[in-house]
Amino acid sequence: MRGELTMRASASVMVFFSAVTLLAGCTGPGTGAPAAETPSAASQKAITVEVNQSRDQYGKQAIQIQLTNTTDASLTVSSARLKSPLFEQDIVWRPSEGGLVLPPKQPKSVPTALPAPACDTPKDTSTDLTAKIDYAEAGKDPVPQTSDASDPFGVLPRNAGELCLAAQAADVASMVLDPKLEVAADGGTAVVRLLITPAADGGSHRTLTIQGIDGTPLLAEADNQPWPRDVKIRQGAGPTELALGIRPARCDPHAVAEDKVGTLLPLRVKVGDREGLLKIAASVDLRGRIYDFVTAACGDG
């Protein structure tokens, strides 16, 4: 009797461990702890897209689109298109011929012009950016890619805002820099003139206020000639000009040689419900005269 009980107990233990073993073997996705997931190749975009802007492009209604190849194979891009609610049309880049070859794991930047801004877009509109790219791997058919694009430095909102501000300001008055430059007898300062021509008053009675004027990397306010502040301009008024006394803002050897935006005069303006910087570019002739002035003034100490 005792031997029979021992045999039954042993059999029960074997059945228990066999059941545990079978259950363990059946454990998989959907039972027990979930298995770690690895991203599929399809979820990884071959090309990432980022917006930037070089100093050469600042004030020229142009940007850089940076395309980065995330794969281990060379890719040839035949077109890139960015869609943003801040602009009336897509921002489009196409190569003049052939395509842009992206080496494995490498970025390249391409310049492209900005379309007209969408100035009626509500301020709380999302600035999400979508990129559409056509590319091909060597020996394979071209494929499209649609993905999010990044704008880490806020290039598009800044440019759209400045373009809309410039458009509203132009409705009130046109503003240009006189191509002539009046250099003082001692050569240390000069006067550049901002010429303002108000638009005809069509009944809207719009006004523009120049709240102040900022210096540039190349030019600063002359010590004895403070720049005007809070200048109000209205449609239908007569032409006027502002005489701006200038001096070199810096005299290191690279000031003129490496200048990109030193002759873009930044006006702080308010038009309607918009305010910000309005940059007035010097003409080619004036830019040359300003460079000559700064070079001579710095050379004379």
CSV table of C-alpha atoms in Angstrom, one decimal:
chain,number,residue,atom,x,y,z
A,1,MET,CA,0.0,0.0,0.0
A,2,ARG,CA,2.8,2.4,1.0
A,3,GLY,CA,4.7,1.6,-2.3
A,4,GLU,CA,1.5,2.3,-4.3
A,5,LEU,CA,1.1,5.7,-2.7
A,6,THR,CA,4.7,6.6,-3.5
A,7,MET,CA,4.3,5.6,-7.1
A,8,ARG,CA,1.2,7.8,-7.4
A,9,ALA,CA,2.9,10.8,-5.9
A,10,SER,CA,5.9,10.5,-8.3
A,11,ALA,CA,3.5,10.3,-11.2
A,12,SER,CA,1.7,13.5,-10.1
A,13,VAL,CA,5.0,15.4,-9.8
A,14,MET,CA,6.0,14.3,-13.3
A,15,VAL,CA,2.6,15.4,-14.8
A,16,PHE,CA,2.9,18.8,-13.0
A,17,PHE,CA,6.4,19.6,-14.4
A,18,SER,CA,5.4,18.3,-17.9
A,19,ALA,CA,2.4,20.8,-17.8
A,20,VAL,CA,4.7,23.7,-16.8
A,21,THR,CA,7.1,22.8,-19.6
A,22,LEU,CA,4.3,22.8,-22.2
A,23,LEU,CA,3.0,26.1,-21.0
A,24,ALA,CA,6.4,27.7,-21.1
A,25,GLY,CA,6.9,26.4,-24.6
A,26,CYS,CA,3.6,28.0,-25.7
A,27,THR,CA,4.4,31.5,-24.3
A,28,GLY,CA,4.9,34.0,-27.2
A,29,PRO,CA,3.5,37.2,-28.5
A,30,GLY,CA,0.1,37.9,-26.9
A,31,THR,CA,0.8,35.8,-23.8
A,32,GLY,CA,2.9,36.8,-20.8
A,33,ALA,CA,5.2,39.8,-21.2
A,34,PRO,CA,5.2,41.3,-24.7
A,35,ALA,CA,8.3,40.8,-26.8
A,36,ALA,CA,10.5,43.8,-27.5
A,37,GLU,CA,9.5,45.5,-30.8
A,38,THR,CA,12.1,46.6,-33.3
A,39,PRO,CA,11.2,49.3,-35.8
A,40,SER,CA,10.6,47.9,-39.3
A,41,ALA,CA,12.6,49.2,-42.2
A,42,ALA,CA,9.5,50.7,-43.7
A,43,SER,CA,9.0,53.0,-40.6
A,44,GLN,CA,12.5,54.5,-41.0
A,45,LYS,CA,12.6,57.3,-43.6
A,46,ALA,CA,15.4,57.1,-46.1
A,47,ILE,CA,15.9,60.9,-46.2
A,48,THR,CA,15.4,63.4,-43.4
A,49,VAL,CA,14.6,67.0,-44.2
A,50,GLU,CA,15.5,70.2,-42.3
A,51,VAL,CA,15.1,73.9,-43.1
A,52,ASN,CA,17.9,76.4,-42.6
A,53,GLN,CA,19.1,79.7,-44.1
A,54,SER,CA,22.6,81.0,-44.9
A,55,ARG,CA,23.7,84.5,-44.2
A,56,ASP,CA,23.9,85.1,-48.0
A,57,GLN,CA,20.2,84.3,-48.3
A,58,TYR,CA,19.0,86.5,-45.4
A,59,GLY,CA,16.8,89.2,-46.8
A,60,LYS,CA,16.7,87.6,-50.3
A,61,GLN,CA,13.6,85.5,-49.9
A,62,ALA,CA,15.5,82.2,-50.1
A,63,ILE,CA,16.3,79.3,-47.8
A,64,GLN,CA,18.3,76.0,-47.7
A,65,ILE,CA,16.7,72.6,-47.7
A,66,GLN,CA,19.0,70.1,-46.0
A,67,LEU,CA,18.5,66.5,-47.1
A,68,THR,CA,20.2,63.7,-45.1
A,69,ASN,CA,20.6,60.2,-46.4
A,70,THR,CA,20.0,57.8,-43.5
A,71,THR,CA,20.6,54.6,-45.5
A,72,ASP,CA,23.8,52.6,-46.3
A,73,ALA,CA,23.3,53.2,-50.1
A,74,SER,CA,23.7,56.2,-52.3
A,75,LEU,CA,20.4,57.9,-53.2
A,76,THR,CA,19.6,60.3,-56.0
A,77,VAL,CA,17.0,63.0,-55.3
A,78,SER,CA,15.1,64.3,-58.2
A,79,SER,CA,12.8,66.7,-56.4
A,80,ALA,CA,11.9,68.1,-53.0
A,81,ARG,CA,8.7,69.9,-52.0
A,82,LEU,CA,7.8,71.5,-48.6
A,83,LYS,CA,4.2,72.3,-47.7
A,84,SER,CA,3.7,75.0,-45.0
A,85,PRO,CA,0.5,76.9,-44.1
A,86,LEU,CA,2.7,80.0,-43.8
A,87,PHE,CA,3.0,80.2,-47.6
A,88,GLU,CA,0.5,80.4,-50.5
A,89,GLN,CA,2.3,77.7,-52.5
A,90,ASP,CA,4.6,74.8,-51.8
A,91,ILE,CA,8.4,75.5,-51.5
A,92,VAL,CA,9.8,73.5,-54.4
A,93,TRP,CA,13.3,72.5,-55.3
A,94,ARG,CA,14.2,70.7,-58.6
A,95,PRO,CA,17.8,70.2,-59.9
A,96,SER,CA,18.6,72.1,-63.1
A,97,GLU,CA,19.8,68.8,-64.6
A,98,GLY,CA,20.2,65.2,-63.4
A,99,GLY,CA,19.7,64.8,-59.7
A,100,LEU,CA,21.3,65.4,-56.4
A,101,VAL,CA,23.4,62.4,-55.2
A,102,LEU,CA,23.3,61.8,-51.5
A,103,PRO,CA,26.2,59.6,-50.2
A,104,PRO,CA,25.3,57.1,-47.5
A,105,LYS,CA,24.7,58.7,-44.1
A,106,GLN,CA,25.6,62.2,-45.5
A,107,PRO,CA,23.6,65.5,-45.7
A,108,LYS,CA,23.6,68.0,-48.5
A,109,SER,CA,21.8,71.4,-48.7
A,110,VAL,CA,20.1,72.9,-51.7
A,111,PRO,CA,19.0,76.5,-52.1
A,112,THR,CA,15.4,77.4,-53.1
A,113,ALA,CA,13.3,80.5,-53.3
A,114,LEU,CA,10.3,81.1,-51.1
A,115,PRO,CA,6.9,81.7,-52.6
A,116,ALA,CA,4.5,84.5,-51.5
A,117,PRO,CA,3.6,84.3,-47.8
A,118,ALA,CA,0.0,83.6,-46.7
A,119,CYS,CA,-0.5,86.7,-44.7
A,120,ASP,CA,-4.2,86.0,-43.8
A,121,THR,CA,-3.2,82.8,-41.9
A,122,PRO,CA,-4.5,83.0,-38.3
A,123,LYS,CA,-1.7,83.4,-35.8
A,124,ASP,CA,-2.6,80.2,-34.0
A,125,THR,CA,-2.3,78.1,-37.2
A,126,SER,CA,0.0,75.1,-36.8
A,127,THR,CA,3.4,75.5,-38.4
A,128,ASP,CA,3.8,71.8,-39.1
A,129,LEU,CA,5.9,71.2,-42.1
A,130,THR,CA,5.5,68.3,-44.6
A,131,ALA,CA,8.1,67.2,-47.1
A,132,LYS,CA,7.5,65.2,-50.3
A,133,ILE,CA,10.7,63.8,-51.9
A,134,ASP,CA,11.3,61.7,-55.1
A,135,TYR,CA,14.5,59.7,-54.9
A,136,ALA,CA,16.0,56.5,-56.3
A,137,GLU,CA,18.6,54.0,-55.3
A,138,ALA,CA,21.1,53.0,-57.9
A,139,GLY,CA,19.6,50.4,-60.3
A,140,LYS,CA,16.1,50.8,-58.8
A,141,ASP,CA,13.0,52.7,-59.8
A,142,PRO,CA,12.3,56.1,-58.2
A,143,VAL,CA,10.1,56.1,-55.2
A,144,PRO,CA,8.2,58.9,-53.4
A,145,GLN,CA,8.6,59.7,-49.7
A,146,THR,CA,6.2,61.8,-47.6
A,147,SER,CA,7.4,62.8,-44.1
A,148,ASP,CA,7.6,65.5,-41.5
A,149,ALA,CA,10.3,68.1,-41.9
A,150,SER,CA,12.0,70.2,-39.2
A,151,ASP,CA,12.7,73.9,-38.9
A,152,PRO,CA,14.8,74.0,-35.7
A,153,PHE,CA,15.7,77.7,-36.1
A,154,GLY,CA,12.2,79.0,-37.0
A,155,VAL,CA,13.4,80.1,-40.5
A,156,LEU,CA,10.0,79.8,-42.1
A,157,PRO,CA,7.9,81.7,-39.5
A,158,ARG,CA,10.5,84.5,-39.4
A,159,ASN,CA,10.6,84.9,-43.1
A,160,ALA,CA,6.9,84.7,-43.6
A,161,GLY,CA,6.4,87.3,-40.9
A,162,GLU,CA,9.0,89.7,-42.4
A,163,LEU,CA,7.5,89.2,-45.9
A,164,CYS,CA,4.0,90.0,-44.7
A,165,LEU,CA,5.3,93.0,-42.8
A,166,ALA,CA,7.1,94.3,-45.9
A,167,ALA,CA,3.9,93.8,-48.0
A,168,GLN,CA,1.8,95.8,-45.5
A,169,ALA,CA,4.5,98.5,-45.2
A,170,ALA,CA,4.6,98.8,-49.0
A,171,ASP,CA,0.9,99.6,-49.0
A,172,VAL,CA,1.6,102.7,-46.9
A,173,ALA,CA,5.0,103.9,-48.4
A,174,SER,CA,8.0,102.8,-50.4
A,175,MET,CA,11.3,103.2,-48.7
A,176,VAL,CA,14.8,103.1,-50.3
A,177,LEU,CA,18.3,104.2,-49.5
A,178,ASP,CA,19.7,107.0,-51.5
A,179,PRO,CA,22.6,105.6,-53.6
A,180,LYS,CA,24.7,108.7,-52.6
A,181,LEU,CA,26.8,108.7,-49.4
A,182,GLU,CA,28.0,111.9,-47.8
A,183,VAL,CA,31.3,111.3,-46.0
A,184,ALA,CA,32.4,113.8,-43.4
A,185,ALA,CA,35.6,115.9,-43.9
A,186,ASP,CA,37.4,113.8,-41.3
A,187,GLY,CA,36.4,110.6,-42.9
A,188,GLY,CA,35.2,109.1,-39.6
A,189,THR,CA,31.5,109.4,-40.2
A,190,ALA,CA,29.1,109.6,-43.1
A,191,VAL,CA,25.4,110.2,-43.8
A,192,VAL,CA,23.1,107.8,-45.7
A,193,ARG,CA,19.6,109.0,-46.5
A,194,LEU,CA,16.4,106.9,-46.2
A,195,LEU,CA,14.0,108.2,-48.9
A,196,ILE,CA,10.3,107.7,-48.1
A,197,THR,CA,7.5,108.0,-50.6
A,198,PRO,CA,4.0,107.5,-49.2
A,199,ALA,CA,1.4,105.8,-51.3
A,200,ALA,CA,-1.8,107.6,-52.4
A,201,ASP,CA,-4.5,107.6,-49.9
A,202,GLY,CA,-7.2,105.3,-51.2
A,203,GLY,CA,-9.5,106.0,-48.3
A,204,SER,CA,-8.0,103.5,-45.9
A,205,HIS,CA,-5.9,106.2,-44.1
A,206,ARG,CA,-3.2,103.6,-43.2
A,207,THR,CA,-0.2,104.6,-41.2
A,208,LEU,CA,3.3,103.2,-40.6
A,209,THR,CA,5.5,104.0,-37.6
A,210,ILE,CA,9.3,103.6,-37.7
A,211,GLN,CA,9.8,102.9,-34.0
A,212,GLY,CA,13.5,102.8,-34.3
A,213,ILE,CA,16.5,101.8,-36.4
A,214,ASP,CA,19.0,99.1,-35.5
A,215,GLY,CA,22.7,99.0,-36.3
A,216,THR,CA,24.2,96.3,-38.5
A,217,PRO,CA,27.4,94.2,-38.2
A,218,LEU,CA,29.1,96.8,-40.3
A,219,LEU,CA,27.4,100.1,-39.4
A,220,ALA,CA,26.5,101.9,-36.1
A,221,GLU,CA,24.8,105.2,-35.2
A,222,ALA,CA,27.2,108.1,-35.3
A,223,ASP,CA,27.8,109.4,-31.8
A,224,ASN,CA,26.8,113.0,-32.6
A,225,GLN,CA,23.9,112.2,-34.9
A,226,PRO,CA,21.3,110.1,-33.1
A,227,TRP,CA,18.9,108.2,-35.4
A,228,PRO,CA,15.2,109.2,-35.4
A,229,ARG,CA,12.6,107.4,-33.4
A,230,ASP,CA,8.8,107.0,-33.6
A,231,VAL,CA,8.5,108.5,-37.1
A,232,LYS,CA,4.9,108.3,-38.3
A,233,ILE,CA,4.2,108.0,-42.0
A,234,ARG,CA,0.7,108.1,-43.5
A,235,GLN,CA,-0.8,107.4,-46.9
A,236,GLY,CA,-1.2,110.5,-49.0
A,237,ALA,CA,1.5,112.6,-47.3
A,238,GLY,CA,4.4,114.1,-49.2
A,239,PRO,CA,7.8,112.5,-49.7
A,240,THR,CA,10.3,112.8,-46.9
A,241,GLU,CA,13.8,111.7,-46.1
A,242,LEU,CA,15.7,110.7,-42.9
A,243,ALA,CA,19.4,111.6,-42.7
A,244,LEU,CA,21.2,108.8,-40.8
A,245,GLY,CA,24.7,109.5,-39.4
A,246,ILE,CA,26.8,106.3,-39.5
A,247,ARG,CA,30.2,105.1,-38.3
A,248,PRO,CA,31.9,101.8,-38.6
A,249,ALA,CA,30.6,99.3,-36.1
A,250,ARG,CA,33.8,97.2,-36.3
A,251,CYS,CA,37.2,97.6,-37.7
A,252,ASP,CA,38.7,94.1,-37.6
A,253,PRO,CA,40.3,92.9,-40.9
A,254,HIS,CA,37.3,90.7,-41.8
A,255,ALA,CA,34.6,93.3,-41.4
A,256,VAL,CA,34.2,94.1,-45.1
A,257,ALA,CA,35.7,91.0,-46.6
A,258,GLU,CA,33.2,88.7,-44.9
A,259,ASP,CA,30.2,91.0,-44.8
A,260,LYS,CA,26.8,89.5,-45.7
A,261,VAL,CA,24.2,91.6,-44.1
A,262,GLY,CA,26.0,94.8,-43.0
A,263,THR,CA,24.3,96.9,-45.6
A,264,LEU,CA,20.8,95.8,-44.8
A,265,LEU,CA,19.4,98.6,-42.7
A,266,PRO,CA,16.9,97.1,-40.1
A,267,LEU,CA,13.9,99.3,-39.4
A,268,ARG,CA,11.7,98.5,-36.4
A,269,VAL,CA,8.3,99.2,-37.8
A,270,LYS,CA,4.6,98.9,-36.8
A,271,VAL,CA,1.9,98.6,-39.5
A,272,GLY,CA,-1.7,97.7,-38.4
A,273,ASP,CA,-1.4,94.8,-36.0
A,274,ARG,CA,2.0,93.7,-37.3
A,275,GLU,CA,5.4,94.9,-36.0
A,276,GLY,CA,8.9,93.7,-36.5
A,277,LEU,CA,12.0,94.3,-38.6
A,278,LEU,CA,11.8,95.7,-42.1
A,279,LYS,CA,15.2,95.5,-43.8
A,280,ILE,CA,16.1,98.1,-46.4
A,281,ALA,CA,18.8,96.9,-48.7
A,282,ALA,CA,21.5,99.2,-50.1
A,283,SER,CA,21.8,99.3,-53.9
A,284,VAL,CA,25.0,97.9,-55.5
A,285,ASP,CA,26.4,101.4,-55.8
A,286,LEU,CA,25.7,102.4,-52.2
A,287,ARG,CA,27.0,99.1,-50.9
A,288,GLY,CA,30.3,99.7,-52.7
A,289,ARG,CA,30.5,103.3,-51.3
A,290,ILE,CA,29.8,102.0,-47.7
A,291,TYR,CA,32.5,99.4,-48.0
A,292,ASP,CA,35.0,102.1,-49.2
A,293,PHE,CA,33.9,104.4,-46.3
A,294,VAL,CA,34.4,101.7,-43.7
A,295,THR,CA,37.7,100.6,-45.1
A,296,ALA,CA,39.0,104.2,-45.2
A,297,ALA,CA,37.6,105.1,-41.8
A,298,CYS,CA,39.1,102.1,-40.1
A,299,GLY,CA,42.4,102.5,-42.0
A,300,ASP,CA,42.7,106.0,-40.6
A,301,GLY,CA,42.2,104.6,-37.0
